[in-house]
C-alpha cells in the first residue's frame, strides 16, 4: 500500500475527547475515527488489524468444529419477548418501525440462533453442534468512555453450542477454554481465567478471560504462583490472603479487561423456544446450551493498551496492519520502488511511505503507526550498494544495513 494514495492522515496531536490510550493512539494514528461516543469507523489500517484478529479467532473456532454463519443484527421484538430479554436487558437497543412494529438490535444472539437451530435439528443424532459468527453487537452502554474497550457498536465473535448431556457440554466447554487461551496468546496477550457467576443467565459457573491492563474496567484477584484468579465483584478473598488453590501464593489485585467469556446457559433458551429432540427411546430432551464470546474490537484496544510507548503503537507481528513499513527518503524513490515491488512479490504486506515529506515526519509516523519492522531506503543506504536497506524493529533501537533478499528471508522464515 502506498501511503501517498491513502485518504487517511495521522494527526499531530491526540484527540482531546478521548480519555484512554487505546482511543487516543488509534485515532491519532488513523486506525479509527469516532462517529460518536462508543461508535467508531474502521479505517484502512484499523480494518486490517481487526481482520487479522478475526482470522485468528476464526481459525481456532474452526479447529474445534465451529460452523460459521452470519446472523441478522436487526431482529423482531417477539423473539426477545419470548425469553424475557425485551423487558430485562437494559442495554438492548429497541427500534420502532413506522408500521408500529418493534425491533431490537442484537446485543447477543441466543434469541436468533436458538430458533434457527431448532428449525433444522430434528433428531438427537444431529447433536452436538457448535455455530459461531463474527459480527457487530449493539448495546446501550451508559459509560462508553474507554474507546474501543467499551463500544455501543462493537465487534464480537459469539459461538453457541448445543448438547444432549451435561457431560458432553463440559467436554466441549474445556475445548473452548483451551482454544480461547490460544487465541489470546497468538494475539500477544496473556489472559487469566477467572471463575465467575453466570451473570443474568443462570446461577451456573462461567469463566472470564482477563487481560491485565490498567485501562480495564474489571478488578481481579489472582495468585502470582498458580493460575487461580477471580473477579473481585464476587470474591470472598482479598489481596494478601493465601491463595485458596495452591495455598502458598499471596493473592494480588489488578485491573483487567475482559477479553472473552464462556457461559453455561443450561436449558434456558431451548426451553423458552420449545426446542427439543427425541432420544433413542422417543423421550424429549431439551438441549443444553453454551455460549462463548470474544470481544474482538476490545482485544484490539487491549493490545494497544499493552503495547505502546510515548511515540505510538508497537503491534505484535500477528495482528500488525503490515509486516513492513518501508520509508523512502528524498532522492531514493526509484530504488525504493524496486524494493517495494520485490517485497510485495514475495507475498509481504508492505506500507510504503512514498510521500513527499521530511525524514522526521516519516519516522514519527512509522513509530506512531507501529508496524513491527521499519525499512529505510535513502541516498545513504544506496551508497552502500543497490538493494541495501536499513532494518529496524519498532520495539528496539538497533539499526542494521541488510540486503533486500535478507529482508525477505527474515520475514518469510
Ligand atoms: P462487560 O462485563 O465488559 O460488559 P459482558 O459480560 O457484557 O462484558 P458478554 O456479553 O459476555 O460481555 O460479551 C462477550 C465479550 O464481548 C466480552 O467478554 C467482551 O470482551 C466483549 N464486550 C462486551 N461488551 C462490550 C462492549 N460494550 N464493547 C466492546 N466489547 C465488549
Ligand atoms: Mg456488558
Tab-separated table of C-alpha atoms and ligand atoms in Angstrom:
chain	number	residue	atom	x	y	z
A	1	UNK	CA	0.000	0.000	0.000
A	2	UNK	CA	1.331	3.395	-0.975
A	3	UNK	CA	0.955	5.975	1.732
A	4	UNK	CA	0.598	8.817	-0.785
A	5	UNK	CA	-2.617	7.265	-2.136
A	6	UNK	CA	-4.322	6.854	1.239
A	7	UNK	CA	-7.170	9.192	2.137
A	8	UNK	CA	-6.398	8.975	5.843
A	9	UNK	CA	-3.931	11.168	7.729
A	10	UNK	CA	-2.220	10.735	11.036
A	11	UNK	CA	-2.778	13.604	13.473
A	12	UNK	CA	-0.097	15.755	15.068
A	13	UNK	CA	-1.773	15.661	18.463
A	14	UNK	CA	-4.025	13.297	20.370
A	15	UNK	CA	-7.782	13.873	20.201
A	16	UNK	CA	-8.951	15.881	23.213
A	17	UNK	CA	-12.231	13.999	23.589
A	18	UNK	CA	-10.633	10.619	24.316
A	19	UNK	CA	-9.529	9.564	27.786
A	20	UNK	CA	-7.912	6.209	27.108
A	21	UNK	CA	-4.614	5.400	25.461
A	22	UNK	CA	-6.203	2.964	23.015
A	23	UNK	CA	-8.585	5.556	21.600
A	24	UNK	CA	-6.022	8.374	21.641
A	25	UNK	CA	-3.441	6.341	19.733
A	26	UNK	CA	-5.844	4.616	17.351
A	27	UNK	CA	-7.445	7.932	16.387
A	28	UNK	CA	-4.129	9.799	16.215
A	29	UNK	CA	-2.548	7.103	14.055
A	30	UNK	CA	-5.554	6.986	11.711
A	31	UNK	CA	-6.768	3.474	12.533
A	32	UNK	CA	-10.248	4.508	13.604
A	33	UNK	CA	-12.421	7.594	13.550
A	34	UNK	CA	-15.009	8.423	16.163
A	35	UNK	CA	-18.559	8.961	14.941
A	36	UNK	CA	-19.984	9.381	18.448
A	37	UNK	CA	-19.271	8.021	21.916
A	38	UNK	CA	-18.746	4.277	21.661
A	39	UNK	CA	-19.078	4.164	17.866
A	40	UNK	CA	-16.082	4.180	15.542
A	41	UNK	CA	-15.362	3.839	11.834
A	42	UNK	CA	-12.548	1.448	10.987
A	43	UNK	CA	-10.143	2.999	8.507
A	44	UNK	CA	-7.780	1.015	6.243
A	45	UNK	CA	-5.115	0.350	8.919
A	46	UNK	CA	-7.679	-0.356	11.636
A	47	UNK	CA	-9.669	-2.726	9.467
A	48	UNK	CA	-6.522	-4.685	8.621
A	49	UNK	CA	-5.849	-5.227	12.332
A	50	UNK	CA	-9.462	-6.161	13.037
A	51	UNK	CA	-9.392	-8.656	10.158
A	52	UNK	CA	-6.190	-10.225	11.477
A	53	UNK	CA	-7.677	-10.751	14.927
A	54	UNK	CA	-10.852	-12.116	13.344
A	55	UNK	CA	-8.804	-14.577	11.287
A	56	UNK	CA	-7.010	-15.874	14.376
A	57	UNK	CA	-10.324	-16.300	16.182
A	58	UNK	CA	-11.933	-17.927	13.130
A	59	UNK	CA	-9.065	-20.400	12.779
A	60	UNK	CA	-9.325	-21.523	16.396
A	61	UNK	CA	-13.127	-21.822	16.271
A	62	UNK	CA	-12.957	-23.830	13.035
A	63	UNK	CA	-10.310	-26.063	14.629
A	64	UNK	CA	-12.742	-27.153	17.348
A	65	UNK	CA	-15.550	-27.773	14.872
A	66	UNK	CA	-17.373	-24.443	14.960
A	67	UNK	CA	-19.518	-23.723	11.891
A	68	UNK	CA	-19.506	-20.091	10.830
A	69	UNK	CA	-22.706	-18.219	9.990
A	70	UNK	CA	-23.734	-14.581	9.854
A	71	UNK	CA	-26.935	-13.734	11.691
A	72	UNK	CA	-29.064	-10.611	11.320
A	73	UNK	CA	-28.375	-7.657	13.617
A	74	UNK	CA	-31.943	-6.408	13.153
A	75	UNK	CA	-34.322	-8.685	14.998
A	76	UNK	CA	-38.048	-8.921	15.743
A	77	UNK	CA	-39.110	-7.909	19.272
A	78	UNK	CA	-41.156	-11.090	19.514
A	79	UNK	CA	-38.042	-13.269	19.885
A	80	UNK	CA	-36.870	-11.093	22.757
A	81	UNK	CA	-40.294	-11.108	24.371
A	82	UNK	CA	-40.259	-14.899	24.285
A	83	UNK	CA	-37.155	-15.058	26.502
A	84	UNK	CA	-37.993	-12.082	28.692
A	85	UNK	CA	-34.976	-10.157	27.400
A	86	UNK	CA	-37.154	-7.420	25.932
A	87	UNK	CA	-38.008	-6.151	29.429
A	88	UNK	CA	-34.992	-7.312	31.418
A	89	UNK	CA	-31.964	-6.430	29.300
A	90	UNK	CA	-31.176	-2.787	29.911
A	91	UNK	CA	-28.577	-2.445	27.162
A	92	UNK	CA	-30.946	-3.672	24.436
A	93	UNK	CA	-31.457	-1.086	21.707
A	94	UNK	CA	-35.123	-1.024	20.708
A	95	UNK	CA	-36.396	0.344	17.430
A	96	UNK	CA	-39.926	1.251	16.480
A	97	UNK	CA	-40.817	0.810	12.806
A	98	UNK	CA	-43.169	3.235	11.071
A	99	UNK	CA	-45.502	0.269	10.745
A	100	UNK	CA	-45.784	0.228	14.525
A	101	UNK	CA	-43.781	-2.986	14.915
A	102	UNK	CA	-40.918	-3.236	17.398
A	103	UNK	CA	-37.417	-4.458	16.649
A	104	UNK	CA	-34.212	-4.956	18.587
A	105	UNK	CA	-30.586	-4.626	17.552
A	106	UNK	CA	-28.692	-7.773	18.513
A	107	UNK	CA	-26.751	-7.368	21.759
A	108	UNK	CA	-26.153	-11.137	21.739
A	109	UNK	CA	-27.740	-13.786	19.517
A	110	UNK	CA	-29.339	-16.518	21.631
A	111	UNK	CA	-32.742	-15.195	20.528
A	112	UNK	CA	-31.838	-15.777	16.876
A	113	UNK	CA	-29.638	-18.857	16.974
A	114	UNK	CA	-31.928	-20.991	19.138
A	115	UNK	CA	-34.993	-20.867	16.853
A	116	UNK	CA	-32.669	-21.109	13.827
A	117	UNK	CA	-31.006	-24.313	15.019
A	118	UNK	CA	-34.410	-25.636	16.138
A	119	UNK	CA	-35.696	-25.316	12.578
A	120	UNK	CA	-33.010	-27.712	11.255
A	121	UNK	CA	-32.270	-30.108	14.079
A	122	UNK	CA	-34.756	-32.935	14.338
A	123	UNK	CA	-33.013	-35.867	15.893
A	124	UNK	CA	-30.608	-36.486	18.761
A	125	UNK	CA	-28.227	-37.663	16.020
A	126	UNK	CA	-27.864	-34.044	14.861
A	127	UNK	CA	-26.215	-33.026	18.156
A	128	UNK	CA	-23.771	-31.870	19.437
A	129	UNK	CA	-23.417	-28.781	17.333
A	130	UNK	CA	-21.492	-25.504	17.578
A	131	UNK	CA	-22.282	-22.451	15.482
A	132	UNK	CA	-20.472	-19.124	15.574
A	133	UNK	CA	-20.386	-15.758	13.916
A	134	UNK	CA	-18.235	-12.655	13.896
A	135	UNK	CA	-20.418	-9.585	13.869
A	136	UNK	CA	-21.187	-6.186	15.291
A	137	UNK	CA	-23.144	-6.132	18.513
A	138	UNK	CA	-25.213	-3.196	19.727
A	139	UNK	CA	-25.515	-2.259	23.381
A	140	UNK	CA	-26.853	0.850	25.004
A	141	UNK	CA	-23.853	1.139	27.322
A	142	UNK	CA	-24.037	4.065	29.724
A	143	UNK	CA	-20.312	4.561	30.076
A	144	UNK	CA	-18.798	4.432	26.613
A	145	UNK	CA	-15.682	6.338	27.600
A	146	UNK	CA	-12.981	3.737	27.165
A	147	UNK	CA	-12.577	3.928	23.409
A	148	UNK	CA	-12.748	0.539	21.729
A	149	UNK	CA	-12.745	-1.202	25.096
A	150	UNK	CA	-16.415	-0.392	25.515
A	151	UNK	CA	-18.350	0.314	22.360
A	152	UNK	CA	-22.043	0.783	21.822
A	153	UNK	CA	-21.405	-0.855	18.461
A	154	UNK	CA	-18.556	-3.358	18.679
A	155	UNK	CA	-17.160	-6.457	17.019
A	156	UNK	CA	-17.659	-9.797	18.754
A	157	UNK	CA	-17.232	-13.454	17.995
A	158	UNK	CA	-20.116	-15.338	19.542
A	159	UNK	CA	-20.455	-19.072	19.451
A	160	UNK	CA	-23.346	-21.216	20.685
A	161	UNK	CA	-23.183	-24.935	21.299
A	162	UNK	CA	-25.982	-27.467	21.792
A	163	UNK	CA	-25.571	-30.743	23.669
A	164	UNK	CA	-27.614	-33.738	24.708
A	165	UNK	CA	-25.859	-34.234	28.040
A	166	UNK	CA	-24.107	-32.128	30.657
A	167	UNK	CA	-21.021	-34.329	30.290
A	168	UNK	CA	-20.846	-33.643	26.571
A	169	UNK	CA	-21.290	-29.933	27.192
A	170	UNK	CA	-18.483	-29.900	29.791
A	171	UNK	CA	-16.139	-31.649	27.405
A	172	UNK	CA	-16.736	-29.016	24.742
A	173	UNK	CA	-16.539	-26.214	27.315
A	174	UNK	CA	-12.982	-27.314	28.174
A	175	UNK	CA	-12.086	-27.403	24.486
A	176	UNK	CA	-13.304	-23.823	24.043
A	177	UNK	CA	-11.383	-22.650	27.093
A	178	UNK	CA	-8.183	-24.035	25.597
A	179	UNK	CA	-8.949	-22.510	22.188
A	180	UNK	CA	-9.505	-19.133	23.850
A	181	UNK	CA	-6.138	-19.224	25.590
A	182	UNK	CA	-4.545	-19.982	22.220
A	183	UNK	CA	-6.347	-17.026	20.643
A	184	UNK	CA	-5.086	-14.585	23.253
A	185	UNK	CA	-1.553	-15.847	23.172
A	186	UNK	CA	-1.461	-15.723	19.366
A	187	UNK	CA	-2.513	-12.078	19.653
A	188	UNK	CA	0.302	-11.362	22.101
A	189	UNK	CA	-1.951	-11.246	25.162
A	190	UNK	CA	-1.760	-13.270	28.335
A	191	UNK	CA	-5.200	-13.999	29.708
A	192	UNK	CA	-6.057	-15.198	33.183
A	193	UNK	CA	-9.176	-17.323	33.528
A	194	UNK	CA	-11.465	-16.276	36.348
A	195	UNK	CA	-14.245	-18.152	37.923
A	196	UNK	CA	-17.368	-16.019	37.935
A	197	UNK	CA	-21.099	-16.353	38.365
A	198	UNK	CA	-23.223	-16.797	35.267
A	199	UNK	CA	-24.414	-13.184	35.317
A	200	UNK	CA	-28.032	-12.710	34.369
A	201	UNK	CA	-28.286	-16.049	32.618
A	202	UNK	CA	-28.210	-18.592	35.398
A	203	UNK	CA	-26.542	-19.482	38.649
A	204	UNK	CA	-24.135	-21.708	36.784
A	205	UNK	CA	-20.396	-21.189	36.694
A	206	UNK	CA	-18.907	-19.182	33.869
A	207	UNK	CA	-15.363	-18.183	33.066
A	208	UNK	CA	-13.995	-14.798	32.141
A	209	UNK	CA	-10.743	-14.330	30.264
A	210	UNK	CA	-8.988	-11.366	31.808
A	211	UNK	CA	-6.033	-9.467	30.402
A	212	UNK	CA	-4.152	-7.389	32.954
A	213	UNK	CA	-4.210	-3.708	31.989
A	214	UNK	CA	-4.796	-0.538	33.970
A	215	UNK	CA	-7.246	0.629	31.334
A	216	UNK	CA	-9.511	-2.343	32.026
A	217	UNK	CA	-12.813	-1.877	33.815
A	218	UNK	CA	-12.660	-5.005	35.950
A	219	UNK	CA	-10.784	-5.681	39.167
A	220	UNK	CA	-9.426	-9.142	39.686
A	221	UNK	CA	-7.652	-11.006	42.452
A	222	UNK	CA	-5.089	-13.518	41.287
A	223	UNK	CA	-2.354	-15.754	42.569
A	224	UNK	CA	1.071	-14.956	41.082
A	225	UNK	CA	2.216	-18.533	41.772
A	226	UNK	CA	-0.557	-20.626	40.239
A	227	UNK	CA	-3.324	-19.870	37.748
A	228	UNK	CA	-6.071	-19.132	40.240
A	229	UNK	CA	-7.987	-15.928	39.527
A	230	UNK	CA	-11.334	-14.386	40.467
A	231	UNK	CA	-13.316	-11.219	39.727
A	232	UNK	CA	-13.293	-9.008	42.867
A	233	UNK	CA	-17.040	-8.352	42.439
A	234	UNK	CA	-17.812	-11.821	43.776
A	235	UNK	CA	-14.701	-12.655	45.666
A	236	UNK	CA	-14.608	-13.693	49.302
A	237	UNK	CA	-10.812	-13.303	49.407
A	238	UNK	CA	-8.648	-10.176	49.382
A	239	UNK	CA	-5.133	-9.106	48.458
A	240	UNK	CA	-2.506	-10.564	50.762
A	241	UNK	CA	-4.579	-13.672	51.591
A	242	UNK	CA	-3.098	-17.064	50.873
A	243	UNK	CA	-4.217	-18.498	47.548
A	244	UNK	CA	-7.155	-20.875	48.141
A	245	UNK	CA	-5.850	-23.151	45.368
A	246	UNK	CA	-2.088	-23.562	45.855
A	247	UNK	CA	-2.108	-22.296	49.480
A	248	UNK	CA	1.387	-20.831	49.100
A	249	UNK	CA	0.929	-17.788	46.841
A	250	UNK	CA	-0.057	-14.383	48.263
A	251	UNK	CA	-3.050	-13.014	46.359
A	252	UNK	CA	-2.656	-9.784	44.400
A	253	UNK	CA	-5.178	-7.379	42.913
A	254	UNK	CA	-5.028	-5.944	39.404
A	255	UNK	CA	-7.108	-4.052	36.878
A	256	UNK	CA	-8.078	-6.142	33.880
A	257	UNK	CA	-10.068	-6.072	30.660
A	258	UNK	CA	-12.447	-8.939	29.988
A	259	UNK	CA	-11.379	-10.218	26.584
A	260	UNK	CA	-13.914	-13.015	26.452
A	261	UNK	CA	-16.084	-15.327	28.425
A	262	UNK	CA	-17.866	-18.635	28.290
A	263	UNK	CA	-21.265	-19.367	29.834
A	264	UNK	CA	-23.203	-22.449	30.703
A	265	UNK	CA	-26.712	-21.448	29.571
A	266	UNK	CA	-28.309	-24.676	30.646
A	267	UNK	CA	-31.734	-25.207	29.056
A	268	UNK	CA	-32.933	-21.620	29.454
A	269	UNK	CA	-33.162	-20.818	25.743
A	270	UNK	CA	-34.040	-24.256	24.443
A	271	UNK	CA	-36.990	-24.301	26.854
A	272	UNK	CA	-38.010	-20.719	26.000
A	273	UNK	CA	-38.186	-21.667	22.323
A	274	UNK	CA	-39.525	-25.167	22.970
A	275	UNK	CA	-36.559	-26.673	21.154
A	276	UNK	CA	-36.267	-30.367	21.915
A	277	UNK	CA	-35.078	-33.506	20.201
A	278	UNK	CA	-36.263	-37.060	20.770
A	279	UNK	CA	-33.768	-39.542	22.119
A	280	UNK	CA	-33.484	-43.200	21.081
A	281	UNK	CA	-36.497	-44.074	23.182
A	282	UNK	CA	-38.617	-41.224	21.894
A	283	UNK	CA	-38.118	-39.180	25.058
A	284	UNK	CA	-37.942	-35.361	24.797
A	285	UNK	CA	-34.577	-33.757	25.503
A	286	UNK	CA	-34.147	-30.006	25.715
A	287	UNK	CA	-30.506	-29.460	24.628
A	288	UNK	CA	-28.036	-27.856	26.993
A	289	UNK	CA	-26.520	-24.709	25.540
A	290	UNK	CA	-23.207	-22.959	25.976
A	291	UNK	CA	-22.355	-19.506	24.728
A	292	UNK	CA	-18.856	-18.228	24.135
A	293	UNK	CA	-17.897	-14.622	23.396
A	294	UNK	CA	-14.667	-12.976	22.335
A	295	UNK	CA	-14.553	-9.188	22.241
A	296	UNK	CA	-12.627	-8.668	19.019
A	297	UNK	CA	-12.594	-4.868	18.935
A	298	UNK	CA	-11.947	-4.847	22.689
A	299	UNK	CA	-8.937	-7.073	22.055
A	300	UNK	CA	-7.628	-4.602	19.503
A	301	UNK	CA	-7.896	-1.881	22.159
A	302	UNK	CA	-6.292	-4.097	24.807
A	303	UNK	CA	-3.358	-4.822	22.522
A	304	UNK	CA	-2.790	-1.076	22.103
A	305	UNK	CA	-3.086	-0.517	25.860
A	306	UNK	CA	-0.407	-3.142	26.435
A	307	UNK	CA	1.913	-2.461	23.529
A	308	UNK	CA	2.781	1.203	23.091
A	309	UNK	CA	5.346	3.792	24.146
A	310	UNK	CA	5.475	7.595	24.052
A	311	UNK	CA	5.904	7.538	20.274
A	312	UNK	CA	2.976	5.302	19.411
A	313	UNK	CA	1.737	1.756	18.987
A	314	UNK	CA	4.009	-1.333	18.899
A	315	UNK	CA	1.902	-4.044	17.217
A	316	UNK	CA	2.662	-7.716	17.836
A	317	UNK	CA	3.533	-9.171	14.402
A	318	UNK	CA	0.496	-11.484	14.356
A	319	UNK	CA	-2.013	-8.619	14.295
A	320	UNK	CA	0.030	-5.777	12.783
A	321	UNK	CA	-1.617	-3.968	9.877
A	322	UNK	CA	1.514	-4.577	7.783
A	323	UNK	CA	4.661	-6.653	8.172
A	324	UNK	CA	6.917	-3.895	6.924
A	325	UNK	CA	6.852	-0.099	6.890
A	326	UNK	CA	9.113	0.995	4.059
A	327	UNK	CA	10.317	4.593	4.234
A	328	UNK	CA	11.963	6.188	1.240
A	329	UNK	CA	13.852	9.398	1.771
A	330	UNK	CA	14.096	12.012	-0.940
A	331	UNK	CA	16.160	11.032	-3.935
A	332	UNK	CA	15.731	7.300	-3.379
A	333	UNK	CA	12.194	6.810	-4.698
A	334	UNK	CA	13.156	4.757	-7.747
A	335	UNK	CA	15.258	2.382	-5.706
A	336	UNK	CA	12.548	2.161	-3.038
A	337	UNK	CA	10.008	1.194	-5.681
A	338	UNK	CA	12.206	-1.722	-6.719
A	339	UNK	CA	12.414	-2.864	-3.091
A	340	UNK	CA	8.664	-2.347	-2.598
A	341	UNK	CA	7.804	-4.445	-5.627
A	342	UNK	CA	10.193	-7.208	-4.619
A	343	UNK	CA	8.715	-7.406	-1.119
A	344	UNK	CA	5.140	-7.418	-2.413
A	345	UNK	CA	6.062	-10.094	-4.923
A	346	UNK	CA	7.423	-12.182	-2.066
A	347	UNK	CA	3.958	-12.003	-0.510
A	348	UNK	CA	4.792	-9.488	2.218
A	349	UNK	CA	2.351	-6.860	3.437
A	350	UNK	CA	4.093	-3.549	2.925
A	351	UNK	CA	3.179	0.014	3.711
A	352	UNK	CA	5.428	2.248	1.616
A	353	UNK	CA	5.708	5.815	2.782
A	354	UNK	CA	6.327	7.364	-0.618
A	355	UNK	CA	5.073	10.818	0.364
A	356	UNK	CA	6.983	13.996	-0.262
A	357	UNK	CA	7.616	14.558	3.448
A	358	UNK	CA	10.654	15.089	5.656
A	359	UNK	CA	12.526	12.177	7.194
A	360	UNK	CA	11.418	13.393	10.633
A	361	UNK	CA	7.740	13.306	9.704
A	362	UNK	CA	8.033	9.882	8.120
A	363	UNK	CA	9.899	8.364	11.066
A	364	UNK	CA	7.460	9.864	13.561
A	365	UNK	CA	4.550	8.390	11.601
A	366	UNK	CA	6.252	4.999	11.408
A	367	UNK	CA	6.646	4.982	15.198
A	368	UNK	CA	3.059	6.139	15.684
A	369	UNK	CA	1.548	3.525	13.341
A	370	UNK	CA	3.651	0.808	14.941
A	371	UNK	CA	4.411	-1.707	12.178
A	372	UNK	CA	6.947	-4.210	13.645
A	373	UNK	CA	9.698	-3.648	11.053
A	374	UNK	CA	10.833	-0.321	9.589
A	375	UNK	CA	12.933	-0.302	6.445
A	376	UNK	CA	14.627	2.818	5.133
A	377	UNK	CA	15.917	3.389	1.644
A	378	UNK	CA	17.929	6.612	1.332
A	379	UNK	CA	20.883	8.058	-0.528
A	380	UNK	CA	22.982	6.834	2.374
A	381	UNK	CA	21.841	3.230	2.025
A	382	UNK	CA	22.192	3.422	-1.755
A	383	UNK	CA	25.816	4.481	-1.446
A	384	UNK	CA	26.397	1.165	0.324
A	385	UNK	CA	25.166	-0.707	-2.724
A	386	UNK	CA	21.911	-1.145	-4.609
A	387	UNK	CA	19.276	-3.231	-2.827
A	388	UNK	CA	20.681	-2.317	0.593
A	389	UNK	CA	18.128	-1.162	3.142
A	390	UNK	CA	18.164	-0.120	6.757
A	391	UNK	CA	16.310	-2.551	9.019
A	392	UNK	CA	14.992	-1.522	12.440
A	393	UNK	CA	12.447	-3.144	14.713
A	394	UNK	CA	9.748	-0.880	16.162
A	395	UNK	CA	10.435	-2.448	19.536
A	396	UNK	CA	14.202	-1.776	19.506
A	397	UNK	CA	16.882	0.719	18.553
A	398	UNK	CA	19.365	-1.395	16.654
A	399	UNK	CA	19.776	-0.356	13.010
A	400	UNK	CA	21.207	-2.827	10.501
A	401	UNK	CA	22.048	-2.450	6.859
A	402	UNK	CA	20.926	-5.569	5.015
A	403	UNK	CA	20.021	-6.685	1.526
A	404	UNK	CA	16.503	-6.845	0.169
A	405	UNK	CA	16.929	-10.626	-0.077
A	406	UNK	CA	17.823	-10.821	3.594
A	407	UNK	CA	14.672	-8.791	4.452
A	408	UNK	CA	12.548	-11.303	2.578
A	409	UNK	CA	14.218	-14.286	4.150
A	410	UNK	CA	13.832	-12.846	7.674
A	411	UNK	CA	10.140	-12.114	7.158
A	412	UNK	CA	9.162	-15.282	5.353
A	413	UNK	CA	11.143	-17.624	7.607
B	1	LIG	P1	-18.699	-6.462	30.262
B	1	LIG	O1	-18.809	-7.043	31.645
B	1	LIG	O2	-17.336	-5.937	29.977
B	1	LIG	O3	-19.798	-5.526	29.934
B	1	LIG	P2	-20.144	-8.676	29.213
B	1	LIG	O4	-20.120	-9.591	30.365
B	1	LIG	O5	-21.355	-7.849	28.994
B	1	LIG	O6	-18.844	-7.713	29.285
B	1	LIG	P3	-20.514	-10.557	27.031
B	1	LIG	O7	-21.906	-10.173	26.857
B	1	LIG	O8	-20.275	-11.910	27.500
B	1	LIG	O9	-19.735	-9.479	27.921
B	1	LIG	O10	-19.712	-10.340	25.683
B	1	LIG	C1	-18.607	-11.169	25.285
B	1	LIG	C2	-17.342	-10.333	25.126
B	1	LIG	O11	-17.573	-9.182	24.322
B	1	LIG	C3	-16.833	-9.758	26.447
B	1	LIG	O12	-16.037	-10.691	27.118
B	1	LIG	C4	-16.023	-8.565	25.972
B	1	LIG	O13	-14.726	-8.947	25.572
B	1	LIG	C5	-16.787	-8.100	24.768
B	1	LIG	N1	-17.649	-6.938	25.078
B	1	LIG	C6	-18.765	-6.906	25.871
B	1	LIG	N2	-19.301	-5.699	25.891
B	1	LIG	C7	-18.513	-4.914	25.099
B	1	LIG	C8	-18.558	-3.548	24.699
B	1	LIG	N3	-19.526	-2.740	25.122
B	1	LIG	N4	-17.592	-3.091	23.871
B	1	LIG	C9	-16.600	-3.910	23.423
B	1	LIG	N5	-16.514	-5.210	23.754
B	1	LIG	C10	-17.456	-5.710	24.582
B	2	LIG	MG1	-21.689	-5.871	29.417
